[in-house]
């Protein structure tokens, strides 16, 4: 019997690929967000609103992660911006390698902002770096205020939390204060925006954050 | 169920080491998993047992050491365990916190013949 000390990161391969992706994004001047949430929280709706609001000033591209269909990529393509579909074939998250495979279908040089819409899931995507600058999580009011406590890694890893479907708050037993309190406890540096993709309430704060980040990135400020 | 991907990464590392050290049969694989990571030990063990079939790792005992979420306050230097994932200092309420442990997904040691 022999004992071999190993000490290796289980996700070392993904972490290496993600770092390479990050370097490629930086070389091409693309600011990258990894957008995550439960299924149905409003990722694609947020993308549609964001594209409508910003496409004249910021060149946006989208990578759509989905287990089976191209429904989301078709929705985004209708906006006239480049959208690449990745079908994960039952995998519950996107990883660095899948993002790398999408590079061939994207003109990175032409983009200012690339948004990766991850597979709808509050657990697994948080574990896998794709090479993004920031992780953004959406939590919608009907999901309930216990989600940050139940899925701490997601809220710990994200830089931004968008609380979506604010228009439903009067009809649902969900406390905005609890969402804010628990998520800020897990991540004191989290930026929180209260929005409704349906009524467009609060979205201008999100657009301002995006504009500021993309411009700062273009100016060469280091952002991861 | 990202435990499948984690198990694949793990198996790859163990097989690497098996080759490097000419091991014919792996008995034990010791891991450290941080409590902040979303990995379920039972799901990971289940997936690992499945994919290790027909390799020198088949039947190996996966020993998982769960690592608590330990953080350090950079303002007052206090080190504490973040019970229920509270990332602010219980002493000075500071938010300038450094994560010291709790995100691990490490292979530590392999035992074999």
Coordinates of C-alpha atoms in Angstrom, one line a residue:
Chain A
X1 CA 0.0 0.0 0.0
X2 CA 1.4 3.4 -1.0
X3 CA 0.1 6.9 0.0
X4 CA 0.5 9.6 -2.5
X5 CA -0.1 13.2 -1.5
X6 CA -1.7 14.9 -4.5
X7 CA -3.2 18.3 -3.7
X8 CA -4.8 19.2 -7.0
X9 CA -7.9 21.3 -7.7
X10 CA -10.7 19.1 -9.1
X11 CA -11.8 21.9 -11.5
X12 CA -8.2 22.7 -12.5
X13 CA -8.9 22.0 -16.2
X14 CA -12.0 24.2 -16.3
X15 CA -10.2 27.0 -14.3
X16 CA -7.3 27.0 -16.8
X17 CA -9.6 27.2 -19.8
X18 CA -11.6 29.9 -18.2
X19 CA -8.5 32.0 -17.5
X20 CA -7.5 31.5 -21.2
X21 CA -11.0 32.7 -22.2
X22 CA -10.6 35.7 -19.9
X23 CA -7.3 36.6 -21.7
X24 CA -8.9 36.3 -25.1
X25 CA -11.8 38.5 -24.1
X26 CA -9.4 41.1 -22.7
X27 CA -7.4 41.1 -25.9
X28 CA -10.5 41.6 -27.9
X29 CA -11.8 44.3 -25.6
X30 CA -15.0 42.4 -24.7
X31 CA -16.6 42.9 -21.3
X32 CA -18.3 39.6 -20.3
X33 CA -21.1 38.8 -18.0
X34 CA -22.3 35.4 -16.9
X35 CA -26.1 35.7 -16.3
X36 CA -27.6 33.1 -14.0
X37 CA -30.9 32.3 -12.3
X38 CA -33.6 29.7 -11.8
X39 CA -35.6 28.7 -14.9
X40 CA -38.2 31.3 -15.6
X41 CA -36.7 34.2 -13.5
X42 CA -36.4 36.4 -16.6
X43 CA -32.9 36.0 -18.0
X44 CA -34.0 36.2 -21.7
X45 CA -36.5 39.0 -21.0
X46 CA -33.8 41.0 -19.3
X47 CA -31.5 40.4 -22.3
X48 CA -34.3 41.6 -24.7
X49 CA -34.9 44.7 -22.6
X50 CA -31.1 45.4 -22.3
X51 CA -30.5 45.0 -26.0
X52 CA -33.4 47.3 -26.9
X53 CA -32.1 50.0 -24.5
X54 CA -28.4 49.8 -25.3
X55 CA -27.8 48.3 -28.8
X56 CA -27.3 51.7 -30.4
X57 CA -24.4 52.7 -28.0
X58 CA -22.9 49.2 -27.1
X59 CA -22.2 46.3 -29.5
X60 CA -23.8 43.4 -27.7
X61 CA -23.4 39.6 -28.4
X62 CA -25.1 36.8 -26.6
X63 CA -24.2 33.1 -25.9
X64 CA -27.3 31.1 -25.0
X65 CA -26.9 28.0 -22.9
X66 CA -29.8 25.7 -22.9
X67 CA -30.2 22.0 -22.3
X68 CA -32.2 21.2 -25.4
X69 CA -33.8 24.0 -27.5
X70 CA -32.9 27.1 -29.4
X71 CA -35.9 29.0 -28.3
X72 CA -33.9 31.7 -26.4
X73 CA -31.3 32.2 -29.2
X74 CA -34.2 32.7 -31.7
X75 CA -35.8 35.3 -29.4
X76 CA -32.4 37.1 -29.2
X77 CA -31.6 36.8 -32.9
X78 CA -34.9 38.7 -33.6
X79 CA -33.3 41.7 -32.0
X80 CA -30.7 41.7 -34.8
X81 CA -27.7 40.9 -32.7
X82 CA -25.3 38.0 -32.8
X83 CA -26.5 35.1 -30.7
X84 CA -24.9 31.7 -30.5
X85 CA -26.7 28.7 -29.1
X86 CA -25.0 26.1 -27.0
X87 CA -27.0 23.0 -26.2
X88 CA -25.5 21.3 -23.2
X89 CA -27.1 17.9 -23.8
X90 CA -28.5 17.4 -20.3
X91 CA -25.6 19.1 -18.5
X92 CA -26.9 21.6 -16.0
X93 CA -24.4 24.4 -16.5
X94 CA -22.0 26.0 -19.0
X95 CA -18.3 25.6 -18.5
X96 CA -15.2 27.2 -19.9
X97 CA -14.8 24.7 -22.8
X98 CA -18.4 25.2 -24.1
X99 CA -17.8 28.9 -24.1
X100 CA -14.5 28.4 -26.0
X101 CA -16.4 26.3 -28.6
X102 CA -18.7 29.3 -29.3
X103 CA -15.8 31.6 -30.2
X104 CA -15.7 30.4 -33.8
X105 CA -19.2 31.6 -34.3
X106 CA -18.7 35.1 -32.8
X107 CA -16.7 38.1 -34.0
X108 CA -15.3 39.0 -30.6
X109 CA -13.4 42.0 -32.0
X110 CA -16.7 43.6 -33.1
X111 CA -18.3 43.3 -29.6
X112 CA -18.1 45.6 -26.5
X113 CA -20.3 43.4 -24.3
X114 CA -20.9 39.6 -24.4
X115 CA -23.6 38.2 -22.2
X116 CA -23.6 34.5 -21.5
X117 CA -27.0 33.3 -20.5
X118 CA -26.4 30.2 -18.4
X119 CA -28.7 27.2 -18.0
X120 CA -31.6 28.0 -15.6
X121 CA -30.3 26.6 -12.3
X122 CA -29.3 28.2 -9.0
X123 CA -26.8 25.6 -8.0
X124 CA -24.4 24.2 -10.6
X125 CA -23.5 27.2 -12.8
X126 CA -22.1 29.1 -9.8
X127 CA -19.3 26.5 -9.5
X128 CA -17.9 26.8 -13.1
X129 CA -15.9 29.8 -14.2
X130 CA -16.4 30.6 -17.9
X131 CA -13.9 33.5 -18.1
X132 CA -16.5 36.3 -17.4
X133 CA -15.7 39.6 -15.7
X134 CA -18.8 39.4 -13.5
X135 CA -21.5 36.9 -12.5
X136 CA -25.0 38.4 -12.4
X137 CA -27.9 36.6 -10.7
X138 CA -31.6 37.2 -11.2
X139 CA -34.0 36.3 -8.5
X140 CA -37.7 36.9 -9.3
X141 CA -40.3 37.7 -6.6
X142 CA -42.4 34.6 -7.1
X143 CA -39.5 32.3 -6.3
X144 CA -39.6 33.5 -2.6
X145 CA -37.3 35.3 -0.3
X146 CA -35.6 32.2 1.1
X147 CA -33.5 31.6 -2.1
X148 CA -30.3 33.4 -1.1
X149 CA -30.2 31.4 2.1
X150 CA -30.8 28.2 0.3
X151 CA -28.3 28.8 -2.6
X152 CA -25.6 30.7 -0.9
X153 CA -22.8 30.0 -3.4
X154 CA -24.7 31.7 -6.2
X155 CA -25.2 34.9 -4.2
X156 CA -21.7 34.8 -2.8
X157 CA -20.2 34.6 -6.3
X158 CA -22.4 37.2 -8.0
X159 CA -21.4 40.8 -8.3
X160 CA -24.9 41.9 -9.1
X161 CA -28.4 40.7 -8.0
X162 CA -31.4 41.8 -10.1
X163 CA -34.6 41.3 -8.2
X164 CA -37.1 40.8 -11.0
X165 CA -40.9 40.8 -11.3
X166 CA -41.1 43.6 -8.7
X167 CA -44.6 44.4 -10.2
X168 CA -45.8 41.1 -8.6
X169 CA -44.6 42.1 -5.0
X170 CA -48.1 43.2 -3.8
X171 CA -49.6 39.8 -4.7
X172 CA -47.0 37.4 -3.4
X173 CA -45.8 36.5 0.1
X174 CA -42.2 37.5 -0.5
X175 CA -40.3 40.1 1.5
X176 CA -37.9 42.3 -0.4
X177 CA -36.2 43.1 2.9
X178 CA -35.5 39.5 3.6
X179 CA -34.0 39.0 0.1
X180 CA -31.8 42.1 0.6
X181 CA -30.8 41.2 4.1
X182 CA -29.8 37.6 3.5
X183 CA -28.1 38.2 0.2
X184 CA -26.0 41.1 1.7
X185 CA -25.1 38.9 4.6
X186 CA -23.7 36.3 2.2
X187 CA -22.1 38.9 0.0
X188 CA -21.7 42.4 1.5
X189 CA -20.4 43.8 -1.8
X190 CA -23.4 42.7 -3.9
X191 CA -25.0 45.4 -6.0
X192 CA -28.8 45.0 -5.9
X193 CA -31.2 46.4 -8.5
X194 CA -35.0 46.1 -8.1
X195 CA -36.5 45.7 -11.5
X196 CA -39.5 44.6 -13.6
X197 CA -38.8 43.5 -17.1
X198 CA -42.5 43.7 -17.8
X199 CA -43.1 47.3 -16.6
X200 CA -39.4 48.4 -17.1
X201 CA -39.4 49.7 -13.5
X202 CA -35.9 50.1 -12.2
X203 CA -34.1 48.9 -15.4
X204 CA -32.4 52.3 -16.0
X205 CA -30.2 51.7 -12.9
X206 CA -29.1 48.4 -14.4
X207 CA -28.4 50.0 -17.8
X208 CA -26.3 52.7 -16.0
X209 CA -24.3 50.1 -14.2
X210 CA -23.7 48.3 -17.5
X211 CA -22.7 51.4 -19.4
X212 CA -20.3 52.4 -16.6
X213 CA -18.7 49.0 -16.5
X214 CA -18.3 48.6 -20.2
X215 CA -16.8 52.1 -20.5
X216 CA -14.4 51.5 -17.6
X217 CA -13.3 48.2 -19.2
X218 CA -12.7 49.9 -22.5
X219 CA -10.6 52.6 -20.8
X220 CA -8.4 49.8 -19.6
X221 CA -9.5 49.6 -15.9
X222 CA -8.8 46.2 -14.6
X223 CA -12.0 44.3 -13.8
X224 CA -10.8 40.8 -13.0
Chain B
X1 CA -26.3 17.4 -10.8
X2 CA -23.0 19.1 -11.6
X3 CA -21.5 16.3 -9.4
X4 CA -21.1 14.4 -12.7
X5 CA -18.7 17.0 -14.0
X6 CA -16.9 17.2 -10.7
X7 CA -16.6 13.4 -10.6
X8 CA -15.2 13.4 -14.1
X9 CA -12.6 16.0 -13.1
X10 CA -11.7 14.0 -10.0
X11 CA -11.4 10.7 -11.9
X12 CA -9.1 12.3 -14.5
X13 CA -6.8 13.6 -11.8
X14 CA -6.7 10.2 -10.0
X15 CA -6.0 8.3 -13.3
X16 CA -3.2 10.8 -14.0
X17 CA -1.6 10.1 -10.6
X18 CA -2.2 6.3 -11.1
X19 CA -0.1 6.5 -14.3
X20 CA 2.5 8.7 -12.8
X21 CA 3.1 6.5 -9.8
X22 CA 2.4 3.1 -11.5
X23 CA -0.4 2.1 -9.2
X24 CA -2.4 -0.9 -10.2
X25 CA -5.3 -0.5 -7.7
X26 CA -6.6 2.6 -5.9
X27 CA -8.0 1.9 -2.5
X28 CA -8.7 5.3 -1.1
X29 CA -9.2 8.8 -2.5
X30 CA -9.1 11.7 0.1
X31 CA -10.8 14.9 -0.8
X32 CA -11.5 18.3 0.7
X33 CA -14.8 19.9 -0.1
X34 CA -15.7 23.4 1.2
X35 CA -19.1 23.8 2.7
X36 CA -19.7 26.8 0.5
X37 CA -19.3 24.7 -2.6
X38 CA -22.6 23.4 -3.9
X39 CA -21.4 19.8 -4.0
X40 CA -23.4 17.1 -2.3
X41 CA -21.0 14.4 -1.0
X42 CA -23.5 11.6 -1.5
X43 CA -24.2 12.6 -5.1
X44 CA -20.5 12.9 -5.8
X45 CA -19.8 9.5 -4.4
X46 CA -22.7 8.0 -6.4
X47 CA -21.4 9.6 -9.7
X48 CA -17.8 8.7 -9.0
X49 CA -18.6 5.0 -8.3
X50 CA -20.4 4.9 -11.6
X51 CA -17.8 6.4 -13.8
X52 CA -14.8 4.7 -12.0
X53 CA -16.1 1.2 -13.2
X54 CA -13.6 -0.7 -15.3
X55 CA -10.7 1.5 -14.2
X56 CA -8.0 0.9 -11.6
X57 CA -10.1 3.2 -9.4
X58 CA -13.2 1.0 -9.4
X59 CA -14.5 0.4 -5.8
X60 CA -12.1 3.0 -4.2
X61 CA -13.3 4.5 -1.0
X62 CA -14.0 8.2 -1.4
X63 CA -13.2 9.9 1.9
X64 CA -14.6 13.4 1.9
X65 CA -13.5 16.0 4.5
X66 CA -15.9 18.9 4.6
X67 CA -14.2 22.2 5.3
X68 CA -16.1 24.9 7.2
X69 CA -16.4 28.4 5.8
X70 CA -13.7 30.3 7.6
X71 CA -13.2 34.0 7.0
X72 CA -10.9 36.7 8.2
X73 CA -11.8 40.3 8.9
X74 CA -9.2 42.5 7.2
X75 CA -10.1 45.4 9.5
X76 CA -9.7 43.8 12.9
X77 CA -7.9 40.6 11.9
X78 CA -10.4 38.4 13.6
X79 CA -10.8 35.0 12.1
X80 CA -14.2 33.3 12.4
X81 CA -16.4 30.5 11.1
X82 CA -19.1 32.1 9.0
X83 CA -22.1 30.2 10.5
X84 CA -25.1 30.4 8.2
X85 CA -22.8 32.1 5.6
X86 CA -22.6 35.5 7.3
X87 CA -19.8 37.4 5.6
X88 CA -19.5 40.3 8.1
X89 CA -17.3 40.4 11.1
X90 CA -19.1 39.5 14.4
X91 CA -16.6 41.6 16.3
X92 CA -16.4 44.9 14.4
X93 CA -19.2 44.4 11.9
X94 CA -16.6 45.1 9.2
X95 CA -17.4 44.0 5.6
X96 CA -13.8 43.8 4.5
X97 CA -13.7 40.1 4.6
X98 CA -11.3 37.5 3.1
X99 CA -12.5 34.0 2.5
X100 CA -9.9 31.6 4.0
X101 CA -11.6 28.3 3.5
X102 CA -14.9 26.8 2.4
X103 CA -14.6 26.9 -1.4
X104 CA -12.3 23.8 -1.6
X105 CA -12.7 21.1 -4.3
X106 CA -9.3 19.5 -3.8
X107 CA -7.9 16.0 -4.1
X108 CA -5.6 15.5 -1.1
X109 CA -4.2 12.0 -1.1
X110 CA -4.5 8.7 -2.9
X111 CA -3.8 5.3 -1.3
X112 CA -3.2 2.3 -3.5
X113 CA -1.1 -0.7 -4.3

